[in-house]
Short mmCIF file of C-alpha atoms in Angstrom, two decimals:
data_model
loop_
_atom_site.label_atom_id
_atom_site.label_comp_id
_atom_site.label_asym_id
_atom_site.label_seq_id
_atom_site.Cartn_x
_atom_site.Cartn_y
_atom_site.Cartn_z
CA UNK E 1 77.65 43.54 43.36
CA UNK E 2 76.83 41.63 46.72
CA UNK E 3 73.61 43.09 48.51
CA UNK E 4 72.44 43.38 51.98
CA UNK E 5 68.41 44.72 52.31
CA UNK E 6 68.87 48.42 51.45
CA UNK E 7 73.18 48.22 51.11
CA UNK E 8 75.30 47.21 47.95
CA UNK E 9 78.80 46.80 47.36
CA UNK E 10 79.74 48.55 44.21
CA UNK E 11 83.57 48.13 44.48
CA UNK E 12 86.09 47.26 46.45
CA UNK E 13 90.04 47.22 46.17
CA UNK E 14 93.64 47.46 47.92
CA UNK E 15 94.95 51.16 47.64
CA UNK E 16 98.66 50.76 48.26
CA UNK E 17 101.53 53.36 49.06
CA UNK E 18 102.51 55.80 46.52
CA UNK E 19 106.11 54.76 46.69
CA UNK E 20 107.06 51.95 48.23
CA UNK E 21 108.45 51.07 51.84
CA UNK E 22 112.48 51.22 52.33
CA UNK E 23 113.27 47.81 52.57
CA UNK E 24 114.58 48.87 56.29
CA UNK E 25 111.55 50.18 57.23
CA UNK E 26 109.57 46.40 56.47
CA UNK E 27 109.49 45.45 59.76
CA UNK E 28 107.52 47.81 62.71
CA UNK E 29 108.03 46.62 66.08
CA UNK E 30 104.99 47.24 68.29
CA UNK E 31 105.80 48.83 71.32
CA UNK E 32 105.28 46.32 74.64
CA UNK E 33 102.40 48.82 75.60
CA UNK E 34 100.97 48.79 72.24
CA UNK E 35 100.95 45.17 72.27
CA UNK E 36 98.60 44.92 75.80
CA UNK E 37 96.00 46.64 73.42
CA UNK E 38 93.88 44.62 72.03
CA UNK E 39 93.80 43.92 68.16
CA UNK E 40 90.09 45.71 67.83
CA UNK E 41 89.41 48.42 65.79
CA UNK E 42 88.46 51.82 66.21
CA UNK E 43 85.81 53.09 64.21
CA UNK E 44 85.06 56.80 63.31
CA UNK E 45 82.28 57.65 60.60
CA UNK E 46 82.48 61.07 58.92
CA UNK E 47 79.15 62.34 57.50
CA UNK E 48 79.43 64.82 54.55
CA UNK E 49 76.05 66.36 52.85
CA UNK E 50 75.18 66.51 49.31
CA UNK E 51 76.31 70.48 48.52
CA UNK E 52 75.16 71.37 45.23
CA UNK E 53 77.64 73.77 44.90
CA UNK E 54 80.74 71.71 44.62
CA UNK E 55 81.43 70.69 41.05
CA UNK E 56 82.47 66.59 42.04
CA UNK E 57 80.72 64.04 41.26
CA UNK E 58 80.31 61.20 43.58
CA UNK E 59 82.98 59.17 41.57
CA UNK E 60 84.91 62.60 41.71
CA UNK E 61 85.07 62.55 45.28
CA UNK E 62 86.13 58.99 45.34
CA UNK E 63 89.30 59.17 42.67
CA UNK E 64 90.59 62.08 45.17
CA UNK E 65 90.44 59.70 47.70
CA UNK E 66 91.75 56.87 46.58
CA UNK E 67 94.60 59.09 45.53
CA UNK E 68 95.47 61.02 48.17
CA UNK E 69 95.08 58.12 50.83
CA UNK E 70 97.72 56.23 48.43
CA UNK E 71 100.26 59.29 48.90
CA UNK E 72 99.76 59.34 52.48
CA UNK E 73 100.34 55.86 53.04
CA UNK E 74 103.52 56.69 51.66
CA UNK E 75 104.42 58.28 55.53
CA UNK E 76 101.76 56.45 57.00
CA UNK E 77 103.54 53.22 55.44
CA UNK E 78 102.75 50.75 58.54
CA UNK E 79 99.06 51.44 57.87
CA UNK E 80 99.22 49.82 54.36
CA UNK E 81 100.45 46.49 55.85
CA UNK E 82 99.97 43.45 58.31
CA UNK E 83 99.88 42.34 61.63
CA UNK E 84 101.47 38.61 61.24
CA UNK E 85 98.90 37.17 63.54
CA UNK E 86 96.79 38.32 66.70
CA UNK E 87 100.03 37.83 69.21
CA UNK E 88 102.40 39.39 66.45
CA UNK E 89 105.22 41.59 68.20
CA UNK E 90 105.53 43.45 64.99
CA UNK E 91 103.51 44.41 61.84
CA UNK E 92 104.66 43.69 58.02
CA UNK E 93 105.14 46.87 56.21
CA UNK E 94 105.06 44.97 53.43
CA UNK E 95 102.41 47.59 51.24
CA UNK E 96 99.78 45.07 50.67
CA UNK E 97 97.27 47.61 51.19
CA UNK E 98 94.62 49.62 52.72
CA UNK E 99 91.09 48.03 51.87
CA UNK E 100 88.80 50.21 50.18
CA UNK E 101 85.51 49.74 49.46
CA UNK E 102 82.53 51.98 48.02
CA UNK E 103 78.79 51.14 49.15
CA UNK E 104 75.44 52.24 48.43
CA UNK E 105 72.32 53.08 50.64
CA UNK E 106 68.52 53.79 49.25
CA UNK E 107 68.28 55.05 52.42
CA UNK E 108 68.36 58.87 53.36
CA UNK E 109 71.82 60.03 54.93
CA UNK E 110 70.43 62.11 57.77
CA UNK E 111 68.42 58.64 58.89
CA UNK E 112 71.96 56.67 58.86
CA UNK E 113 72.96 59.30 61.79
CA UNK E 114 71.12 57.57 64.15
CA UNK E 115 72.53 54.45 63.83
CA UNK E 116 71.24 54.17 68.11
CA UNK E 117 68.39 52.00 66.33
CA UNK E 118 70.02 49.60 64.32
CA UNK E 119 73.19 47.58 65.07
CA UNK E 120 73.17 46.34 60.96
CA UNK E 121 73.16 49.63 59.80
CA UNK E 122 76.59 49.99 61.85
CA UNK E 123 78.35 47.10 60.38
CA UNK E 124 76.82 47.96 56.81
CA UNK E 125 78.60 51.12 56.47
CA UNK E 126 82.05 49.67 57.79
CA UNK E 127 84.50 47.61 55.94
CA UNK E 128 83.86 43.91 56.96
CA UNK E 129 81.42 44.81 59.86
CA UNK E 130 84.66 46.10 61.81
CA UNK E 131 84.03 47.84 64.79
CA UNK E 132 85.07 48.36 68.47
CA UNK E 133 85.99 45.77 70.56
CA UNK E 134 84.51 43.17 68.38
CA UNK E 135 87.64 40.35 68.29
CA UNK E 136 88.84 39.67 64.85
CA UNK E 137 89.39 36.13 63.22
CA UNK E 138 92.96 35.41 62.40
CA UNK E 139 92.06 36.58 58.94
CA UNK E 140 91.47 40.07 59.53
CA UNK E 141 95.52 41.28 59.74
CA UNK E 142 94.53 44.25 57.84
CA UNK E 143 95.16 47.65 60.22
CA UNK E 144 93.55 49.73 58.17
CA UNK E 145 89.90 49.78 56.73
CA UNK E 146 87.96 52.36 54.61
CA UNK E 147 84.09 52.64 53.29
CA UNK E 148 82.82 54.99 51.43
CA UNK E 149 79.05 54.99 51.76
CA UNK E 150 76.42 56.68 48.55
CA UNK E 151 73.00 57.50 50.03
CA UNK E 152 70.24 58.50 48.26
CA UNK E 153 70.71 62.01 48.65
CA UNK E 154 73.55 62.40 47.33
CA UNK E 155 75.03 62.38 51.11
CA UNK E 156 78.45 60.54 51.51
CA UNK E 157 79.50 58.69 55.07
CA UNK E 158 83.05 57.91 55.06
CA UNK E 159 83.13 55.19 57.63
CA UNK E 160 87.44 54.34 58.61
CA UNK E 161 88.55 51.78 60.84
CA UNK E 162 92.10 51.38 62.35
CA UNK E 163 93.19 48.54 64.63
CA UNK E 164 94.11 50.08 68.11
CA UNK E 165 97.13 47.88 68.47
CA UNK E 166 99.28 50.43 66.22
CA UNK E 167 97.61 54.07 67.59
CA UNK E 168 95.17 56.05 69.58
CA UNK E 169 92.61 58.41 68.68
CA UNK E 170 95.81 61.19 68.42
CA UNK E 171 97.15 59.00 65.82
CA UNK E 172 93.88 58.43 64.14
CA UNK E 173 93.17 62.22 64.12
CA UNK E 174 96.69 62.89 62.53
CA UNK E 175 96.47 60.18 59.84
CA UNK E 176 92.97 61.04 58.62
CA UNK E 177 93.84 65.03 58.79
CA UNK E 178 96.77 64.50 56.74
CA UNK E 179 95.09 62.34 54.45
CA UNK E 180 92.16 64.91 53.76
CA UNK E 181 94.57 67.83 53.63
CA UNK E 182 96.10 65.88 50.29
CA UNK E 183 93.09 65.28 49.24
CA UNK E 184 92.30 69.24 49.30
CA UNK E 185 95.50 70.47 47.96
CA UNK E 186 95.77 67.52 45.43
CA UNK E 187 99.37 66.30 46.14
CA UNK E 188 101.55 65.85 49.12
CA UNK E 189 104.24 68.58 47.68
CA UNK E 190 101.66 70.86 48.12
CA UNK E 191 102.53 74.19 50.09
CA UNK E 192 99.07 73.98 51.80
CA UNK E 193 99.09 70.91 52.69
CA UNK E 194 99.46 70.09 56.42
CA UNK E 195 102.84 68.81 57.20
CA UNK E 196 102.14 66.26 59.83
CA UNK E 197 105.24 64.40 59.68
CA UNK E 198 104.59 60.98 61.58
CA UNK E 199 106.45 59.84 64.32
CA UNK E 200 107.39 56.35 64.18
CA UNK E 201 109.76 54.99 66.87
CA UNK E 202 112.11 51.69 66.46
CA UNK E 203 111.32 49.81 69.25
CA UNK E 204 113.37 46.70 70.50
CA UNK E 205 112.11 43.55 69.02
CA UNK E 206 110.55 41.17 71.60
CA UNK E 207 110.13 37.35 71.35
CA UNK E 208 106.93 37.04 73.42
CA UNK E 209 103.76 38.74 72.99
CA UNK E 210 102.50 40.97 75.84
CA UNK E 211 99.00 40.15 76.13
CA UNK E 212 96.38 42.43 77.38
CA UNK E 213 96.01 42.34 81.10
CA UNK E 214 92.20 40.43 81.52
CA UNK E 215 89.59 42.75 82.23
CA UNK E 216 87.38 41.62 85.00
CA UNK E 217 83.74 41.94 84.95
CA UNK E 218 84.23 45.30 86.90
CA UNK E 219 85.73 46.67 83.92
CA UNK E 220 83.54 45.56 80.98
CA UNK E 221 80.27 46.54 81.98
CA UNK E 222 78.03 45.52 78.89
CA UNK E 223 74.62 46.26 77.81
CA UNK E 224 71.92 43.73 77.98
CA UNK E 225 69.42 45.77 75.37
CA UNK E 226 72.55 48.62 74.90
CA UNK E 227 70.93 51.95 73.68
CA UNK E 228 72.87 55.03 72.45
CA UNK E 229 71.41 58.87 72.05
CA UNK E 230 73.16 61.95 71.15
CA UNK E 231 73.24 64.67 73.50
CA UNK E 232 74.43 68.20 72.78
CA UNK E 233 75.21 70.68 75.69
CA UNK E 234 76.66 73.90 74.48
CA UNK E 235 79.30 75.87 76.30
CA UNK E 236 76.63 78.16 77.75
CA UNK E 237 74.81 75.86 79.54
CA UNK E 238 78.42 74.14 80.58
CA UNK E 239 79.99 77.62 81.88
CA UNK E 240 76.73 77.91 84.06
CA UNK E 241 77.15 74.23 85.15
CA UNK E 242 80.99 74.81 85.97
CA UNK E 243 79.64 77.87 88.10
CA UNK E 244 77.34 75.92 89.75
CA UNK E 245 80.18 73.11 91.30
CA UNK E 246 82.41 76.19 92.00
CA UNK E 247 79.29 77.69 94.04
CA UNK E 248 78.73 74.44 95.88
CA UNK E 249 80.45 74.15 99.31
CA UNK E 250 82.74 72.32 101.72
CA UNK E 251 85.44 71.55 98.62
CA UNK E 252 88.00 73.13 97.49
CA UNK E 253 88.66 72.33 93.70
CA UNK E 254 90.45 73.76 90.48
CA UNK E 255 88.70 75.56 88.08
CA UNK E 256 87.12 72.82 86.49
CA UNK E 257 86.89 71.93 82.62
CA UNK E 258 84.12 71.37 80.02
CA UNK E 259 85.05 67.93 79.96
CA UNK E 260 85.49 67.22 83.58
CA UNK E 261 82.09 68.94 84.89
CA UNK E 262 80.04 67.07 81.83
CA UNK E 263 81.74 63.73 82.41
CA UNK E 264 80.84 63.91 86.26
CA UNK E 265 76.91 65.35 85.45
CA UNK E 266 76.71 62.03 83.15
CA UNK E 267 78.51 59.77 84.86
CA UNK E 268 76.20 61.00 88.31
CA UNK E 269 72.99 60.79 86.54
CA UNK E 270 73.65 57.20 85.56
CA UNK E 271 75.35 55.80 88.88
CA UNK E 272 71.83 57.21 90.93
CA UNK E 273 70.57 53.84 89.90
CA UNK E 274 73.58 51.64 91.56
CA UNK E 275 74.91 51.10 94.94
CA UNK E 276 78.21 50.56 93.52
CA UNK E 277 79.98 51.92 90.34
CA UNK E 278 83.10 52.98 88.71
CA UNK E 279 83.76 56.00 86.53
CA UNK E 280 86.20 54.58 84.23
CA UNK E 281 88.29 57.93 81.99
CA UNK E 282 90.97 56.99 79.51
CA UNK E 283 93.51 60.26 78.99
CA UNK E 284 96.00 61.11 76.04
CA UNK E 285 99.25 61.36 78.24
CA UNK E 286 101.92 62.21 75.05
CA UNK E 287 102.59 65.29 76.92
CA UNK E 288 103.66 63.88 80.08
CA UNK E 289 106.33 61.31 79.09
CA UNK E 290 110.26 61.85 79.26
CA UNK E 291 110.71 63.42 76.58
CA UNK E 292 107.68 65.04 75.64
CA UNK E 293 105.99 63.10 73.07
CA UNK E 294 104.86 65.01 70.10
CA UNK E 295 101.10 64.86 68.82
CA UNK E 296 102.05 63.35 65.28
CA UNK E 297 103.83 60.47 67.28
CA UNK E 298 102.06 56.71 66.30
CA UNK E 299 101.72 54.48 68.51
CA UNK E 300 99.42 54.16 71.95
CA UNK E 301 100.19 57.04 74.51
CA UNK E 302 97.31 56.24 76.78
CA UNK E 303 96.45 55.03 79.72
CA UNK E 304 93.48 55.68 82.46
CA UNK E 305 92.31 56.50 85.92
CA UNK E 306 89.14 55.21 87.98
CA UNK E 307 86.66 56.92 90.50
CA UNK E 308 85.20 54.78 92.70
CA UNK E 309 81.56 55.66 93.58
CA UNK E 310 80.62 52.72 96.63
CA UNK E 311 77.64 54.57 97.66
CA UNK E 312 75.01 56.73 95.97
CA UNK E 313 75.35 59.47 98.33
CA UNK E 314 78.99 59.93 96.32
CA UNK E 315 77.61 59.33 93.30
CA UNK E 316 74.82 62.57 93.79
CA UNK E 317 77.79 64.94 94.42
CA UNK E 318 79.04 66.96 91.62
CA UNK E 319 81.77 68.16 93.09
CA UNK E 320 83.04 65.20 95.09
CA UNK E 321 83.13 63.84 91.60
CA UNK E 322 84.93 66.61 89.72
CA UNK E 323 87.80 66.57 92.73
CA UNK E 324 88.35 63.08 92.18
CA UNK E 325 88.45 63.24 88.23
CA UNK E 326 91.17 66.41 89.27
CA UNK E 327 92.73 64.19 91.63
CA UNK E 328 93.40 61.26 88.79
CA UNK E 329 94.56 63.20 86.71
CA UNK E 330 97.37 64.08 89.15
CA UNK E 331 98.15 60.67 89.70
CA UNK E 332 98.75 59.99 85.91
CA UNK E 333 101.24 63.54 86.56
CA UNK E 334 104.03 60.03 87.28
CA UNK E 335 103.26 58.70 84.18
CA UNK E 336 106.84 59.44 82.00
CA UNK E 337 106.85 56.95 79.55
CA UNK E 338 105.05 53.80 78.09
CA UNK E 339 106.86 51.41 80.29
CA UNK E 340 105.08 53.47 83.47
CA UNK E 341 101.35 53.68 81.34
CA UNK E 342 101.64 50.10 81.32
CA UNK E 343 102.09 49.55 84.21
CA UNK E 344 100.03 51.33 85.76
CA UNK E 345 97.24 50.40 83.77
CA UNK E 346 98.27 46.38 84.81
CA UNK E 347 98.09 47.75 88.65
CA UNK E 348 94.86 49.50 88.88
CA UNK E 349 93.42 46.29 87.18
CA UNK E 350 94.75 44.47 89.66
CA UNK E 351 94.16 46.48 92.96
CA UNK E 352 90.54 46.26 91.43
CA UNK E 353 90.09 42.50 91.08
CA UNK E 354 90.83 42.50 94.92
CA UNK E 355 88.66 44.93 96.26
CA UNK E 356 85.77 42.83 97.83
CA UNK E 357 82.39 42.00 95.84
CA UNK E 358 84.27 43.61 92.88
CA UNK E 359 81.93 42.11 90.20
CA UNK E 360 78.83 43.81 91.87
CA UNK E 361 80.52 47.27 90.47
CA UNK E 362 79.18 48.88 87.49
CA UNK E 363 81.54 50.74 85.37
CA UNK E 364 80.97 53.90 83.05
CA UNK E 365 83.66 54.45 80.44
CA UNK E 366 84.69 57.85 79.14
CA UNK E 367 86.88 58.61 76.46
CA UNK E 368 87.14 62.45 75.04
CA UNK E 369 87.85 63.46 71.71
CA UNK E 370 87.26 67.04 72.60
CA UNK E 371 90.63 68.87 71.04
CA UNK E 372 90.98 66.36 68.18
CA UNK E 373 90.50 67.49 64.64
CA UNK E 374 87.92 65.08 63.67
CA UNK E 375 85.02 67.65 62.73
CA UNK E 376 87.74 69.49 60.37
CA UNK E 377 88.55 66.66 58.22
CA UNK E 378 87.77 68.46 54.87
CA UNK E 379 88.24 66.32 51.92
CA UNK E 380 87.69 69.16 49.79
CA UNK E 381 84.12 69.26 49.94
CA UNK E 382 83.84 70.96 53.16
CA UNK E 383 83.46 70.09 56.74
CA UNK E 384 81.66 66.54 58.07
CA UNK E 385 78.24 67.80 59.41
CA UNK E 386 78.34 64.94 62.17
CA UNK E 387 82.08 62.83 63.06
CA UNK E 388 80.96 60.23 65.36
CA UNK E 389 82.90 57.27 67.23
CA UNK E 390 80.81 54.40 66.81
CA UNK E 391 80.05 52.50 70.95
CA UNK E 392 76.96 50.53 70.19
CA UNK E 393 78.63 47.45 68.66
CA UNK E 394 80.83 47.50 71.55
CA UNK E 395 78.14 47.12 73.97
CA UNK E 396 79.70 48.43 76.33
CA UNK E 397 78.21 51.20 79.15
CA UNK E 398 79.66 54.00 78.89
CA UNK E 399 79.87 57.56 76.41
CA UNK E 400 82.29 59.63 74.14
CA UNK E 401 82.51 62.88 74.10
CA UNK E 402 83.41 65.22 70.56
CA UNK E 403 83.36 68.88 70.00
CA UNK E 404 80.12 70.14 68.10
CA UNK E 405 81.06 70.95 64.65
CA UNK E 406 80.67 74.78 65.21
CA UNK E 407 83.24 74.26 68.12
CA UNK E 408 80.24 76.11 70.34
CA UNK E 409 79.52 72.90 72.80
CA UNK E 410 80.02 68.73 73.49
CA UNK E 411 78.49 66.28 71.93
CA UNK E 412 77.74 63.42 74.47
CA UNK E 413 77.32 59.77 72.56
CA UNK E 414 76.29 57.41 75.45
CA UNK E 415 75.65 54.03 75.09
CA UNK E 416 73.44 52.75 78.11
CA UNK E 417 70.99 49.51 78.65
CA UNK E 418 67.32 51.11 77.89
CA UNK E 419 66.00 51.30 81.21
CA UNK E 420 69.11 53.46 81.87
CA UNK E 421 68.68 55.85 78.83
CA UNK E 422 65.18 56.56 80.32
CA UNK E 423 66.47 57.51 83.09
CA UNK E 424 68.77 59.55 81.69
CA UNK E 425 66.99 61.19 79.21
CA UNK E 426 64.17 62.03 82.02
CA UNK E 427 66.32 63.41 84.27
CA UNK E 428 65.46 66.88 85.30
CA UNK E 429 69.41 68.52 86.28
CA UNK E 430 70.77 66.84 83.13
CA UNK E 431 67.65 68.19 80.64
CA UNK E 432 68.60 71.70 82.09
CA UNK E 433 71.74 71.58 80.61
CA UNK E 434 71.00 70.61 77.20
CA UNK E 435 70.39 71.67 74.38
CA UNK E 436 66.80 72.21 73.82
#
């Protein structure tokens, strides 16, 4: 058992596929879109209480997951292999294996939410320290990681990591939905159990790897002493902020969303402090390719769309800001297959790196997960109490947004530098929108 202050390894091993690959389905080329994402991983941690009324034990709970993650990898099978190398045009299907490892903590679970504080207790409960944006030596081909954390009491965090060059967060949520609903149910034949049915796509094989367009300094705005807080606004407090940028004049706008009035609120709180800044939003666009992509489909369906801000005056305007987020989201209306994502994404890069004093902006990334199914993923133990995607090791400024886990609100996990997350946390038109 290898320790690490209050954090031991008890086990680890390689769950593989519970049949193995067709030997036509070995090879998975990576779509050219895919492969101008970077090999990072994307790291969700599920937090499930000790409930003294389910009969598992701890090493219960565990044999059901080993199990059922082994029959899902059986549609899942690229998941259980390898990326070749960090420029690989394809990954192995070769069903080497989906690292899993179990870990203890003396410490109490409901401390480990706050993981703001400590950047080691991130990488503890992940498999080898993987996490966001954090480059991986040629060793780690793996595209799959899971953790399974003990605390003291009694508390599990499952902690799963998966390598954004083969999905996005709709992939993620399918793949860890389907593997908790055969966890539930027991077996993939099942009648309960959720048929997901993954859609894998055979892409033409390239010779040459498509790296990722470089991101300037305007759009990797990092954290000198990064901070990151929780913030819950329920939907009361957003319908009466949605009234309020209806109510305010000289702008005609849509009915706004949850999303789009909280994003701006944020985004305008923060940007008060800079002259110039970028609202940076990435946006799940399966549903407006040629032909409509389907939710279950694997891969990267993504791209993104930016709001300038070059003057605070723009910045203080709620409105201004929701009609731009509207208006971006009309733009990405053109956006009818990967081909065009990518493209677009390599453009807006581009106009930016031209615009003049560029690395004097500041950008603010946003990424929703409102819709997704990540507070339902029931192993058969119930509902995680908190589902959380992890942006502190990244660094990077910026927040994600998740449902609450009674559906009644947003939770708002922003990373900022500390002087910022004063700021924030002070501010008087933000505080009267949260929860108390």
């Amino acid at each position: 058992m290898v320790g690490r202050q209050n954090h031991t390894i008890i086990s680890q091993e390689l769950i593989k596929p519970s049949s193995p690959t067709p030997s036509h389905l070995r090879l998975y080329n990576l779509s050219e879109f895919d492969q101008h994402i970077s090999h990072n991983y994307v790291p969700l941690i599920f937090y499930y209480p000790n409930d003294k009324s389910c009969s598992l034990t701890p090493d219960d709970k565990v044999r059901k997951m080993k199990a059922s993650l082994s029959q899902s990898l059986s549609q899942y099978h690229p998941f259980a292999g390898r990326v070749h190398s960090p420029t690989s045009t394809y990954t192995l299907c070769n069903d080497e294996g989906v690292v899993f490892v179990e870990a203890r903590h003396n410490s109490q679970m409901n401390m480990s939410q706050h993981i703001d504080d400590d950047d080691d207790v991130v990488g503890q409960l992940f498999v080898d320290d993987l996490s966001w944006w954090q480059h991986c030596p040629s060793k780690r081909t793996n595209l799959l990681g899971v953790q399974v954390n003990h605390f003291a009491c009694g508390g599990i965090a499952v902690a799963v990591a998966m390598s954004h060059i083969i999905g996005d967060a709709s992939t993620f949520g399918s793949l860890v939905s389907h593997w908790a609903s055969v966890a539930r149910y027991g077996s993939l034949d099942h009648k309960d159990v959720i048929p997901f049915n993954p859609q894998f796509f055979q892409y033409h094989a390239t010779t040459s790897f498509h790296a990722p367009p470089p991101e300037g300094a305007v759009l990797a705005t990092s954290c000198i002493n990064p901070v990151t807080r929780k913030f819950v606004f329920p939907n009361s407090k957003l319908k009466d902020l949605k009234n309020k940028v209806l109510a305010m004049s000289a702008l005609s706008i849509n009915k706004p969303t949850r999303v789009e009035v909280l994003t701006s609120l944020i985004y305008k709180t923060w940007a008060a402090g800079f002259k110039k800044s970028i609202l940076l939003l990435v946006v799940n666009v399966r549903n407006k390719f040629v032909p409509k992509q389907p939710q279950t489909a694997v891969g990267n369906f993504g791209s993104f769309f930016l709001v300038m801000s070059k003057h605070v005056s723009e910045a203080i305007s709620l409105k201004v800001l929701v009609s731009n987020i509207q208006k971006g989201k009309m733009e990405l209306e053109c956006v009818k297959s990967q081909q065009l994502a990518r493209d677009k994404a390599v453009s807006d890069v581009s106009r930016l790196s031209k615009e003049e004093d560029y690395e004097s902006y500041k950008t603010y990334m946003c990424t929703s997960l409102c819709g997704f199914p990540f507070n339902k993923v029931d192993f058969g133990w119930g509902n995680p109490v908190v589902a959380s995607l992890t942006l502190r090791p990244e660094k990077r400024v910026g927040c994600s947004l998740m449902d609450t886990p009674n559906g009644d609100g947003i939770e708002a996990w922003v990373t900022l530098d500390k002087q910022d997350m004063e700021r924030l946390q002070n501010d008087k038109e933000l505080l009267s929108f949260r929860q108390n």
